[in-house]
GROMACS .gro file of C-alpha atoms in nm:
model
  439
    1MET     CA    1 -15.350 -11.982   4.045
    2LYS     CA    2 -15.281 -12.211   3.721
    3LYS     CA    3 -15.029 -11.938   3.560
    4ALA     CA    4 -14.853 -11.908   3.941
    5ILE     CA    5 -14.789 -12.286   3.982
    6CYS     CA    6 -14.658 -12.304   3.638
    7LEU     CA    7 -14.361 -12.106   3.709
    8LEU     CA    8 -14.209 -12.410   3.896
    9GLY     CA    9 -13.822 -12.362   3.951
   10MET     CA   10 -13.860 -12.002   4.091
   11ALA     CA   11 -13.902 -11.849   4.435
   12ILE     CA   12 -14.164 -11.603   4.443
   13LEU     CA   13 -14.112 -11.381   4.737
   14LEU     CA   14 -14.392 -11.212   4.889
   15THR     CA   15 -14.435 -10.952   5.210
   16ILE     CA   16 -14.291 -11.264   5.423
   17PRO     CA   17 -13.917 -11.299   5.301
   18THR     CA   18 -13.771 -11.442   5.579
   19TYR     CA   19 -13.829 -11.816   5.520
   20ALA     CA   20 -13.750 -11.830   5.143
   21GLN     CA   21 -13.385 -11.882   5.176
   22PRO     CA   22 -13.424 -12.177   5.414
   23PHE     CA   23 -13.700 -12.346   5.158
   24THR     CA   24 -13.417 -12.278   4.872
   25GLN     CA   25 -13.147 -12.415   5.070
   26LEU     CA   26 -13.386 -12.745   5.178
   27PHE     CA   27 -13.470 -12.829   4.805
   28ARG     CA   28 -13.105 -12.745   4.683
   29GLN     CA   29 -12.972 -13.010   4.970
   30ALA     CA   30 -13.252 -13.258   4.870
   31ILE     CA   31 -13.143 -13.217   4.479
   32GLU     CA   32 -12.780 -13.211   4.551
   33SER     CA   33 -12.826 -13.541   4.756
   34GLY     CA   34 -13.016 -13.709   4.435
   35MET     CA   35 -13.342 -13.727   4.649
   36PHE     CA   36 -13.579 -13.508   4.468
   37SER     CA   37 -13.760 -13.566   4.145
   38GLY     CA   38 -14.099 -13.427   4.088
   39GLN     CA   39 -14.271 -13.087   4.202
   40ALA     CA   40 -14.357 -12.871   4.477
   41VAL     CA   41 -14.549 -12.564   4.572
   42ILE     CA   42 -14.570 -12.388   4.922
   43MET     CA   43 -14.843 -12.096   4.948
   44LYS     CA   44 -14.885 -11.852   5.226
   45ASP     CA   45 -15.245 -11.712   5.239
   46GLY     CA   46 -15.342 -11.847   4.902
   47ALA     CA   47 -15.056 -11.729   4.717
   48VAL     CA   48 -14.729 -11.904   4.568
   49PHE     CA   49 -14.458 -11.851   4.806
   50TYR     CA   50 -14.220 -12.081   4.695
   51SER     CA   51 -14.209 -12.360   4.382
   52LYS     CA   52 -13.952 -12.614   4.270
   53GLN     CA   53 -13.913 -12.874   4.011
   54ASN     CA   54 -13.630 -13.141   3.944
   55GLY     CA   55 -13.591 -13.421   3.758
   56TYR     CA   56 -13.790 -13.588   3.434
   57SER     CA   57 -14.120 -13.749   3.374
   58GLU     CA   58 -13.918 -14.047   3.252
   59ASN     CA   59 -13.567 -14.044   3.296
   60SER     CA   60 -13.423 -14.277   2.999
   61THR     CA   61 -13.594 -14.018   2.762
   62LYS     CA   62 -13.561 -13.722   2.941
   63ARG     CA   63 -13.915 -13.641   2.910
   64PRO     CA   64 -13.970 -13.333   3.109
   65LEU     CA   65 -14.194 -13.226   3.404
   66THR     CA   66 -14.460 -13.005   3.312
   67ALA     CA   67 -14.785 -12.804   3.455
   68ASN     CA   68 -14.982 -13.112   3.319
   69THR     CA   69 -14.742 -13.390   3.438
   70LEU     CA   70 -14.969 -13.664   3.618
   71TYR     CA   71 -14.875 -13.836   3.949
   72ASN     CA   72 -14.975 -14.149   4.147
   73THR     CA   73 -15.074 -13.940   4.465
   74SER     CA   74 -15.034 -14.327   4.661
   75TYR     CA   75 -15.242 -14.344   4.944
   76LEU     CA   76 -15.359 -13.981   4.958
   77THR     CA   77 -15.678 -14.128   4.753
   78LYS     CA   78 -15.799 -14.193   5.088
   79GLN     CA   79 -15.827 -13.802   5.111
   80PHE     CA   80 -16.079 -13.813   4.841
   81THR     CA   81 -16.272 -14.117   4.983
   82GLU     CA   82 -16.338 -13.921   5.324
   83GLU     CA   83 -16.447 -13.638   5.128
   84ILE     CA   84 -16.734 -13.782   4.922
   85ILE     CA   85 -16.824 -13.999   5.225
   86ARG     CA   86 -16.873 -13.641   5.427
   87GLN     CA   87 -17.079 -13.515   5.140
   88LEU     CA   88 -17.336 -13.820   5.163
   89ILE     CA   89 -17.375 -13.774   5.528
   90ALA     CA   90 -17.421 -13.408   5.475
   91GLU     CA   91 -17.664 -13.456   5.218
   92GLY     CA   92 -17.883 -13.681   5.408
   93LYS     CA   93 -17.821 -13.998   5.219
   94LEU     CA   94 -17.578 -14.136   5.477
   95ASP     CA   95 -17.550 -14.198   5.855
   96GLU     CA   96 -17.193 -14.213   5.986
   97LEU     CA   97 -17.331 -14.477   6.243
   98ALA     CA   98 -17.500 -14.697   6.009
   99SER     CA   99 -17.375 -15.048   5.998
  100VAL     CA  100 -17.198 -15.140   5.684
  101ASP     CA  101 -17.419 -15.455   5.605
  102GLN     CA  102 -17.690 -15.193   5.473
  103PHE     CA  103 -17.463 -15.140   5.166
  104VAL     CA  104 -17.214 -15.452   5.116
  105SER     CA  105 -17.322 -15.823   5.190
  106ILE     CA  106 -16.976 -15.960   5.206
  107PHE     CA  107 -16.915 -16.006   5.570
  108PRO     CA  108 -17.104 -16.259   5.817
  109PRO     CA  109 -17.421 -16.083   5.952
  110LYS     CA  110 -17.265 -16.023   6.291
  111THR     CA  111 -16.947 -15.863   6.139
  112GLY     CA  112 -17.133 -15.681   5.915
  113LYS     CA  113 -17.378 -15.538   6.174
  114ALA     CA  114 -17.090 -15.461   6.404
  115ILE     CA  115 -16.884 -15.248   6.140
  116THR     CA  116 -17.013 -14.894   6.120
  117VAL     CA  117 -16.926 -14.611   5.879
  118ALA     CA  118 -16.743 -14.391   6.160
  119GLN     CA  119 -16.541 -14.686   6.230
  120LEU     CA  120 -16.439 -14.756   5.881
  121LEU     CA  121 -16.319 -14.381   5.835
  122THR     CA  122 -16.137 -14.382   6.199
  123MET     CA  123 -15.943 -14.696   6.141
  124ARG     CA  124 -16.144 -14.881   6.380
  125SER     CA  125 -16.336 -15.116   6.212
  126GLY     CA  126 -16.081 -15.433   6.271
  127LEU     CA  127 -16.046 -15.466   5.919
  128GLY     CA  128 -15.661 -15.531   5.801
  129ASP     CA  129 -15.503 -15.476   5.467
  130TYR     CA  130 -15.617 -15.684   5.147
  131GLU     CA  131 -15.281 -15.567   4.993
  132HIS     CA  132 -15.112 -15.833   5.194
  133SER     CA  133 -15.325 -16.128   5.047
  134PRO     CA  134 -15.160 -16.359   4.781
  135ASP     CA  135 -15.486 -16.349   4.603
  136TYR     CA  136 -15.436 -15.977   4.540
  137ALA     CA  137 -15.111 -16.042   4.430
  138LYS     CA  138 -15.288 -16.242   4.147
  139ILE     CA  139 -15.520 -15.980   4.016
  140ARG     CA  140 -15.318 -15.686   4.088
  141LYS     CA  141 -15.221 -15.639   3.724
  142THR     CA  142 -15.533 -15.719   3.594
  143ASP     CA  143 -15.836 -15.525   3.502
  144PHE     CA  144 -16.009 -15.597   3.855
  145LYS     CA  145 -16.318 -15.469   3.998
  146LEU     CA  146 -16.378 -15.328   4.317
  147ASN     CA  147 -16.584 -15.641   4.409
  148ASP     CA  148 -16.253 -15.861   4.317
  149LEU     CA  149 -16.125 -15.639   4.642
  150LEU     CA  150 -16.420 -15.697   4.842
  151GLN     CA  151 -16.422 -16.061   4.798
  152ILE     CA  152 -16.037 -16.056   4.932
  153ILE     CA  153 -16.143 -15.863   5.211
  154SER     CA  154 -16.458 -16.074   5.287
  155TRP     CA  155 -16.289 -16.361   5.434
  156GLN     CA  156 -15.966 -16.211   5.627
  157PRO     CA  157 -16.037 -16.226   5.977
  158LEU     CA  158 -16.079 -15.917   6.198
  159LEU     CA  159 -15.756 -15.804   6.361
  160PHE     CA  160 -15.991 -15.688   6.671
  161ASP     CA  161 -16.353 -15.660   6.751
  162PRO     CA  162 -16.495 -15.360   6.587
  163GLY     CA  163 -16.456 -15.010   6.800
  164THR     CA  164 -16.224 -15.190   7.043
  165GLY     CA  165 -15.889 -15.049   6.885
  166GLU     CA  166 -15.702 -14.905   6.596
  167ALA     CA  167 -15.499 -15.015   6.322
  168TYR     CA  168 -15.432 -14.864   5.957
  169SER     CA  169 -15.668 -15.035   5.726
  170ASN     CA  170 -15.675 -15.024   5.348
  171SER     CA  171 -15.926 -15.258   5.365
  172ALA     CA  172 -16.144 -15.011   5.520
  173TYR     CA  173 -16.130 -14.769   5.245
  174VAL     CA  174 -16.202 -14.997   4.992
  175VAL     CA  175 -16.537 -15.092   5.177
  176LEU     CA  176 -16.634 -14.695   5.202
  177GLY     CA  177 -16.545 -14.698   4.814
  178ALA     CA  178 -16.833 -14.957   4.787
  179VAL     CA  179 -17.092 -14.769   5.031
  180ILE     CA  180 -16.998 -14.472   4.781
  181GLU     CA  181 -17.090 -14.680   4.468
  182LYS     CA  182 -17.390 -14.837   4.647
  183ILE     CA  183 -17.539 -14.516   4.714
  184THR     CA  184 -17.451 -14.256   4.400
  185GLY     CA  185 -17.461 -14.520   4.152
  186GLN     CA  186 -17.135 -14.432   4.010
  187SER     CA  187 -16.807 -14.576   3.984
  188TYR     CA  188 -16.558 -14.457   4.243
  189GLY     CA  189 -16.360 -14.281   3.979
  190ASP     CA  190 -16.666 -14.106   3.832
  191ALA     CA  191 -16.747 -13.994   4.203
  192VAL     CA  192 -16.402 -13.848   4.249
  193ARG     CA  193 -16.462 -13.642   3.936
  194THR     CA  194 -16.786 -13.535   3.978
  195ARG     CA  195 -16.814 -13.441   4.328
  196ILE     CA  196 -16.461 -13.339   4.392
  197GLY     CA  197 -16.295 -13.272   4.076
  198ALA     CA  198 -16.611 -13.046   3.906
  199PRO     CA  199 -16.673 -12.850   4.186
  200LEU     CA  200 -16.298 -12.767   4.255
  201GLY     CA  201 -16.215 -12.703   3.861
  202MET     CA  202 -15.959 -13.030   3.905
  203THR     CA  203 -15.946 -13.160   3.486
  204SER     CA  204 -15.679 -13.418   3.527
  205ILE     CA  205 -15.778 -13.722   3.748
  206ALA     CA  206 -15.709 -14.077   3.614
  207TYR     CA  207 -15.821 -14.365   3.832
  208THR     CA  208 -15.833 -14.678   3.592
  209LYS     CA  209 -15.548 -14.845   3.423
  210ALA     CA  210 -15.704 -14.767   3.084
  211GLU     CA  211 -15.727 -14.434   3.163
  212LYS     CA  212 -15.373 -14.397   3.287
  213LEU     CA  213 -15.256 -14.610   2.993
  214ALA     CA  214 -15.381 -14.333   2.772
  215ALA     CA  215 -15.257 -14.029   2.959
  216THR     CA  216 -14.917 -13.960   2.780
  217ASN     CA  217 -14.839 -13.711   3.017
  218ARG     CA  218 -14.823 -13.955   3.313
  219ALA     CA  219 -14.495 -13.969   3.503
  220TYR     CA  220 -14.302 -14.290   3.548
  221GLY     CA  221 -14.193 -14.413   3.907
  222GLN     CA  222 -13.853 -14.448   4.015
  223LEU     CA  223 -13.709 -14.694   4.262
  224ILE     CA  224 -13.377 -14.601   4.472
  225ASN     CA  225 -13.164 -14.883   4.484
  226PRO     CA  226 -12.929 -14.945   4.775
  227ASP     CA  227 -12.639 -14.885   4.574
  228GLY     CA  228 -12.770 -14.564   4.474
  229THR     CA  229 -12.878 -14.653   4.118
  230LYS     CA  230 -13.230 -14.569   4.014
  231THR     CA  231 -13.475 -14.779   3.845
  232ASN     CA  232 -13.781 -14.634   3.635
  233VAL     CA  233 -14.093 -14.816   3.667
  234ASP     CA  234 -14.424 -14.781   3.498
  235ASP     CA  235 -14.627 -14.948   3.744
  236ILE     CA  236 -14.964 -14.867   3.646
  237GLU     CA  237 -15.282 -15.078   3.781
  238ASN     CA  238 -15.650 -14.985   3.850
  239GLY     CA  239 -15.697 -14.734   4.141
  240HIS     CA  240 -15.866 -14.859   4.441
  241PRO     CA  241 -16.063 -14.610   4.723
  242ASP     CA  242 -15.744 -14.632   4.914
  243GLU     CA  243 -15.470 -14.574   4.674
  244GLY     CA  244 -15.414 -14.487   4.309
  245VAL     CA  245 -15.580 -14.182   4.152
  246TYR     CA  246 -15.318 -13.985   3.923
  247THR     CA  247 -15.354 -13.610   3.924
  248THR     CA  248 -15.157 -13.298   3.881
  249LEU     CA  249 -14.992 -13.066   4.140
  250ASP     CA  250 -15.221 -12.782   4.082
  251ASP     CA  251 -15.510 -13.002   4.075
  252MET     CA  252 -15.402 -13.140   4.413
  253LEU     CA  253 -15.326 -12.783   4.545
  254LYS     CA  254 -15.691 -12.694   4.430
  255PHE     CA  255 -15.810 -12.965   4.671
  256VAL     CA  256 -15.582 -12.878   4.955
  257GLU     CA  257 -15.643 -12.510   4.938
  258ALA     CA  258 -16.062 -12.565   4.941
  259LYS     CA  259 -15.985 -12.798   5.253
  260ARG     CA  260 -15.763 -12.546   5.428
  261LYS     CA  261 -16.054 -12.304   5.349
  262GLN     CA  262 -16.311 -12.533   5.466
  263LEU     CA  263 -16.452 -12.478   5.117
  264LEU     CA  264 -16.493 -12.846   5.018
  265PRO     CA  265 -16.863 -12.945   4.915
  266SER     CA  266 -16.913 -13.152   5.226
  267HIS     CA  267 -16.885 -12.829   5.409
  268TYR     CA  268 -16.746 -13.069   5.677
  269SER     CA  269 -16.517 -12.899   5.947
  270TYR     CA  270 -16.209 -13.054   5.910
  271PRO     CA  271 -15.904 -12.998   6.156
  272LEU     CA  272 -15.738 -12.638   6.134
  273THR     CA  273 -15.401 -12.791   6.048
  274MET     CA  274 -15.339 -13.120   5.857
  275HIS     CA  275 -15.002 -13.277   5.756
  276LEU     CA  276 -15.007 -13.645   5.532
  277THR     CA  277 -14.784 -13.816   5.326
  278GLY     CA  278 -14.840 -14.111   5.126
  279GLY     CA  279 -14.569 -14.345   5.000
  280LEU     CA  280 -14.488 -14.657   4.758
  281PRO     CA  281 -14.143 -14.798   4.661
  282THR     CA  282 -14.166 -14.572   4.356
  283TRP     CA  283 -14.386 -14.290   4.429
  284THR     CA  284 -14.415 -14.061   4.724
  285SER     CA  285 -14.655 -13.748   4.778
  286ALA     CA  286 -14.715 -13.503   5.061
  287ILE     CA  287 -14.980 -13.260   5.124
  288GLY     CA  288 -15.069 -13.039   5.418
  289TYR     CA  289 -15.168 -12.690   5.545
  290THR     CA  290 -15.144 -12.462   5.874
  291GLU     CA  291 -15.398 -12.279   6.070
  292ASP     CA  292 -15.160 -11.965   6.019
  293GLY     CA  293 -15.206 -11.989   5.619
  294TYR     CA  294 -14.962 -12.203   5.469
  295SER     CA  295 -15.028 -12.497   5.239
  296TYR     CA  296 -14.828 -12.742   5.008
  297VAL     CA  297 -14.796 -12.996   4.810
  298ILE     CA  298 -14.530 -13.225   4.709
  299LEU     CA  299 -14.569 -13.479   4.436
  300CYS     CA  300 -14.255 -13.706   4.348
  301ASN     CA  301 -14.197 -13.977   4.102
  302MET     CA  302 -13.967 -14.147   4.336
  303GLY     CA  303 -13.957 -14.343   4.641
  304GLU     CA  304 -13.908 -14.142   4.981
  305SER     CA  305 -13.884 -13.810   4.839
  306ALA     CA  306 -14.183 -13.629   4.975
  307GLU     CA  307 -14.147 -13.814   5.312
  308ARG     CA  308 -13.810 -13.664   5.338
  309LEU     CA  309 -13.898 -13.334   5.244
  310ALA     CA  310 -14.240 -13.282   5.408
  311PRO     CA  311 -14.119 -13.267   5.798
  312ARG     CA  312 -13.843 -13.042   5.713
  313VAL     CA  313 -14.095 -12.836   5.478
  314ILE     CA  314 -14.287 -12.820   5.814
  315SER     CA  315 -14.023 -12.734   6.045
  316VAL     CA  316 -13.914 -12.415   5.795
  317MET     CA  317 -14.282 -12.296   5.812
  318LYS     CA  318 -14.275 -12.307   6.197
  319ASP     CA  319 -13.938 -12.132   6.237
  320GLY     CA  320 -13.750 -12.089   5.962
  321THR     CA  321 -13.517 -12.407   6.031
  322HIS     CA  322 -13.482 -12.767   5.917
  323THR     CA  323 -13.240 -13.058   5.980
  324PRO     CA  324 -12.987 -13.150   5.733
  325PHE     CA  325 -13.131 -13.360   5.448
  326THR     CA  326 -12.984 -13.719   5.487
  327PRO     CA  327 -12.956 -13.974   5.241
  328PRO     CA  328 -13.218 -14.277   5.243
  329THR     CA  329 -13.118 -14.519   5.486
  330GLN     CA  330 -13.095 -14.826   5.211
  331LEU     CA  331 -12.804 -14.658   5.103
  332THR     CA  332 -12.655 -14.609   5.410
  333LEU     CA  333 -12.724 -14.951   5.503
  334TYR     CA  334 -12.600 -15.084   5.187
  335LYS     CA  335 -12.266 -14.883   5.268
  336TRP     CA  336 -12.253 -15.058   5.632
  337ILE     CA  337 -12.313 -15.403   5.510
  338THR     CA  338 -12.045 -15.388   5.218
  339GLY     CA  339 -11.773 -15.201   5.408
  340ASN     CA  340 -11.819 -15.303   5.781
  341GLY     CA  341 -12.074 -15.625   5.788
  342MET     CA  342 -12.399 -15.711   5.974
  343PRO     CA  343 -12.239 -15.695   6.321
  344TYR     CA  344 -12.172 -15.313   6.254
  345VAL     CA  345 -12.507 -15.251   6.123
  346GLU     CA  346 -12.671 -15.457   6.423
  347GLN     CA  347 -12.465 -15.229   6.656
  348HIS     CA  348 -12.574 -14.877   6.474
  349VAL     CA  349 -12.897 -14.976   6.354
  350ARG     CA  350 -13.119 -14.811   6.627
  351GLU     CA  351 -12.910 -14.496   6.582
  352LEU     CA  352 -12.998 -14.505   6.212
  353CYS     CA  353 -13.366 -14.519   6.294
  354GLU     CA  354 -13.380 -14.253   6.550
  355GLN     CA  355 -13.201 -14.020   6.329
  356GLU     CA  356 -13.477 -14.023   6.101
  357GLY     CA  357 -13.721 -13.930   6.392
  358ARG     CA  358 -13.873 -14.286   6.377
  359LYS     CA  359 -13.954 -14.497   6.670
  360PHE     CA  360 -13.740 -14.818   6.649
  361ASP     CA  361 -13.960 -15.131   6.564
  362ALA     CA  362 -13.983 -15.365   6.320
  363GLY     CA  363 -14.113 -15.185   6.049
  364PHE     CA  364 -13.770 -15.018   6.037
  365LEU     CA  365 -13.581 -15.312   5.900
  366ASN     CA  366 -13.891 -15.454   5.702
  367ALA     CA  367 -13.919 -15.154   5.504
  368ASN     CA  368 -13.544 -15.141   5.435
  369GLY     CA  369 -13.512 -15.520   5.356
  370ASP     CA  370 -13.818 -15.486   5.112
  371ILE     CA  371 -13.629 -15.251   4.909
  372PHE     CA  372 -13.312 -15.458   4.907
  373MET     CA  373 -13.543 -15.747   4.781
  374GLN     CA  374 -13.701 -15.562   4.522
  375SER     CA  375 -13.384 -15.427   4.425
  376LYS     CA  376 -13.261 -15.779   4.329
  377GLN     CA  377 -13.008 -15.759   4.640
  378THR     CA  378 -13.191 -16.048   4.789
  379GLY     CA  379 -12.901 -16.189   4.992
  380PHE     CA  380 -12.875 -15.830   5.212
  381GLY     CA  381 -13.212 -15.828   5.209
  382ILE     CA  382 -13.254 -16.162   5.399
  383ALA     CA  383 -12.986 -16.063   5.638
  384LEU     CA  384 -13.153 -15.773   5.735
  385PHE     CA  385 -13.472 -15.954   5.777
  386LYS     CA  386 -13.310 -16.228   5.999
  387LEU     CA  387 -13.120 -15.928   6.191
  388ASN     CA  388 -13.488 -15.814   6.230
  389VAL     CA  389 -13.616 -16.113   6.402
  390LYS     CA  390 -13.330 -16.134   6.616
  391LEU     CA  391 -13.402 -15.773   6.717
  392PHE     CA  392 -13.794 -15.828   6.770
  393PRO     CA  393 -13.852 -16.181   6.861
  394ALA     CA  394 -14.195 -16.094   6.933
  395SER     CA  395 -14.293 -15.935   6.656
  396ALA     CA  396 -14.500 -16.146   6.397
  397ALA     CA  397 -14.458 -15.890   6.132
  398ALA     CA  398 -14.044 -15.961   6.126
  399TYR     CA  399 -14.113 -16.300   6.078
  400GLU     CA  400 -14.375 -16.261   5.793
  401TYR     CA  401 -14.117 -16.059   5.593
  402LEU     CA  402 -13.845 -16.320   5.626
  403GLY     CA  403 -14.101 -16.592   5.544
  404ASN     CA  404 -14.173 -16.368   5.212
  405ALA     CA  405 -13.827 -16.310   5.164
  406TYR     CA  406 -13.736 -16.700   5.150
  407THR     CA  407 -14.046 -16.741   4.927
  408GLN     CA  408 -13.930 -16.511   4.697
  409ILE     CA  409 -13.588 -16.704   4.623
  410GLY     CA  410 -13.748 -16.996   4.642
  411ASP     CA  411 -13.643 -17.179   4.977
  412LYS     CA  412 -13.998 -17.270   5.072
  413ALA     CA  413 -13.848 -17.524   5.387
  414ASN     CA  414 -13.728 -17.195   5.557
  415ALA     CA  415 -14.029 -16.995   5.421
  416GLU     CA  416 -14.258 -17.229   5.603
  417ILE     CA  417 -14.045 -17.258   5.918
  418ASN     CA  418 -14.091 -16.852   5.932
  419TYR     CA  419 -14.473 -16.862   5.860
  420LYS     CA  420 -14.557 -17.103   6.134
  421LYS     CA  421 -14.339 -16.875   6.361
  422VAL     CA  422 -14.599 -16.590   6.232
  423LEU     CA  423 -14.886 -16.800   6.352
  424GLU     CA  424 -14.759 -16.872   6.695
  425LEU     CA  425 -14.752 -16.524   6.771
  426ASP     CA  426 -15.023 -16.396   6.555
  427PRO     CA  427 -15.318 -16.693   6.522
  428LYS     CA  428 -15.585 -16.467   6.334
  429ASN     CA  429 -15.323 -16.401   6.046
  430GLY     CA  430 -15.547 -16.509   5.752
  431ARG     CA  431 -15.318 -16.421   5.489
  432VAL     CA  432 -15.000 -16.635   5.642
  433LYS     CA  433 -15.299 -16.933   5.724
  434ASP     CA  434 -15.388 -16.921   5.339
  435ILE     CA  435 -15.019 -16.963   5.227
  436LEU     CA  436 -14.946 -17.271   5.470
  437SER     CA  437 -15.270 -17.426   5.359
  438ALA     CA  438 -15.213 -17.436   4.985
  439LYS     CA  439 -14.868 -17.625   5.092
   0.00000   0.00000   0.00000
């Protein structure tokens, strides 16, 4: 398998040549649009069917991508966390109905007894997202420990009573990581290496900040600015059980193939079809497999790349067709703002969102406005956030992002106005409560 994957950039035709050309056309479109930097491989029944690479590990030095290039797999790290939890359950060391207070003591007694391991796995625990906390922002670039994250999570209010709702939660998987460390007696990174890496032959796994700094074969991420330029970002930090494992295309493919074949060490019966993406502003990754034998891994050191490629790859797998590759929405929004003005954006933004196959809600402009803010286009970013609260006046998240934007430019008065609006709509928002109490 290693030898096959090293042939990146070549389309390898097997006995199913029908879809080779659509894959070639798809990746050509992505490259021509400047939207693919990284490596991808598509397999059929365990053999490489198509592979492609484009770009550099680091643009300014033109350092090449190789079979040993390490990528940040972003939130796909949760896949490793789930597998280790499944192993512990299979070994009789953990009951998925066990309450979390048996392993961590960070919650009030009532909360700790109410949250179960199963609820943490399925996003039904009521926990939110520690990454939105200002306390996390303070430690993010330091050599923090897992316990530091747990302390942040401990004081954040529940979004709902455990088991009564569902919400994506990074905090839940941090707590699962603490369960893993408690039972195994290993650090989370070592547990990934010994319980997943060693059995599958995955030899390139970096988890801590120190491990990543020592890996000269790591790629640097890239932010796609609204004006079309790209900024290299070597955004290294300690990993967490929800995000941050660095690995290679080859190693990630070993994991995906083992899961497709139901051969992971836990022997858990995972779904017969899976498609997942994980994205940060400077990294994106996608993995998946189908019941009829396809599997794929796309690792990109560029924001949005894999997220845009993955649904089109899936479409080609189904029937050999895909929608045309479109530019990132922030590029279109930049063109509209500078050429037509905000009234034009307001008139056409729903259409732009729906062209991406997304539900039109506050998250769309929040995500794009955030890219403008990171790219130092703060005036445009705030204009988009202001439009968002106009379009979605009942969305606490819309006001929160606008408040964050005003904070970024030092406008404390307008930040406070919007944060207070957040609490009117979402009284349990612990992050905003903390910000206002510190004023």
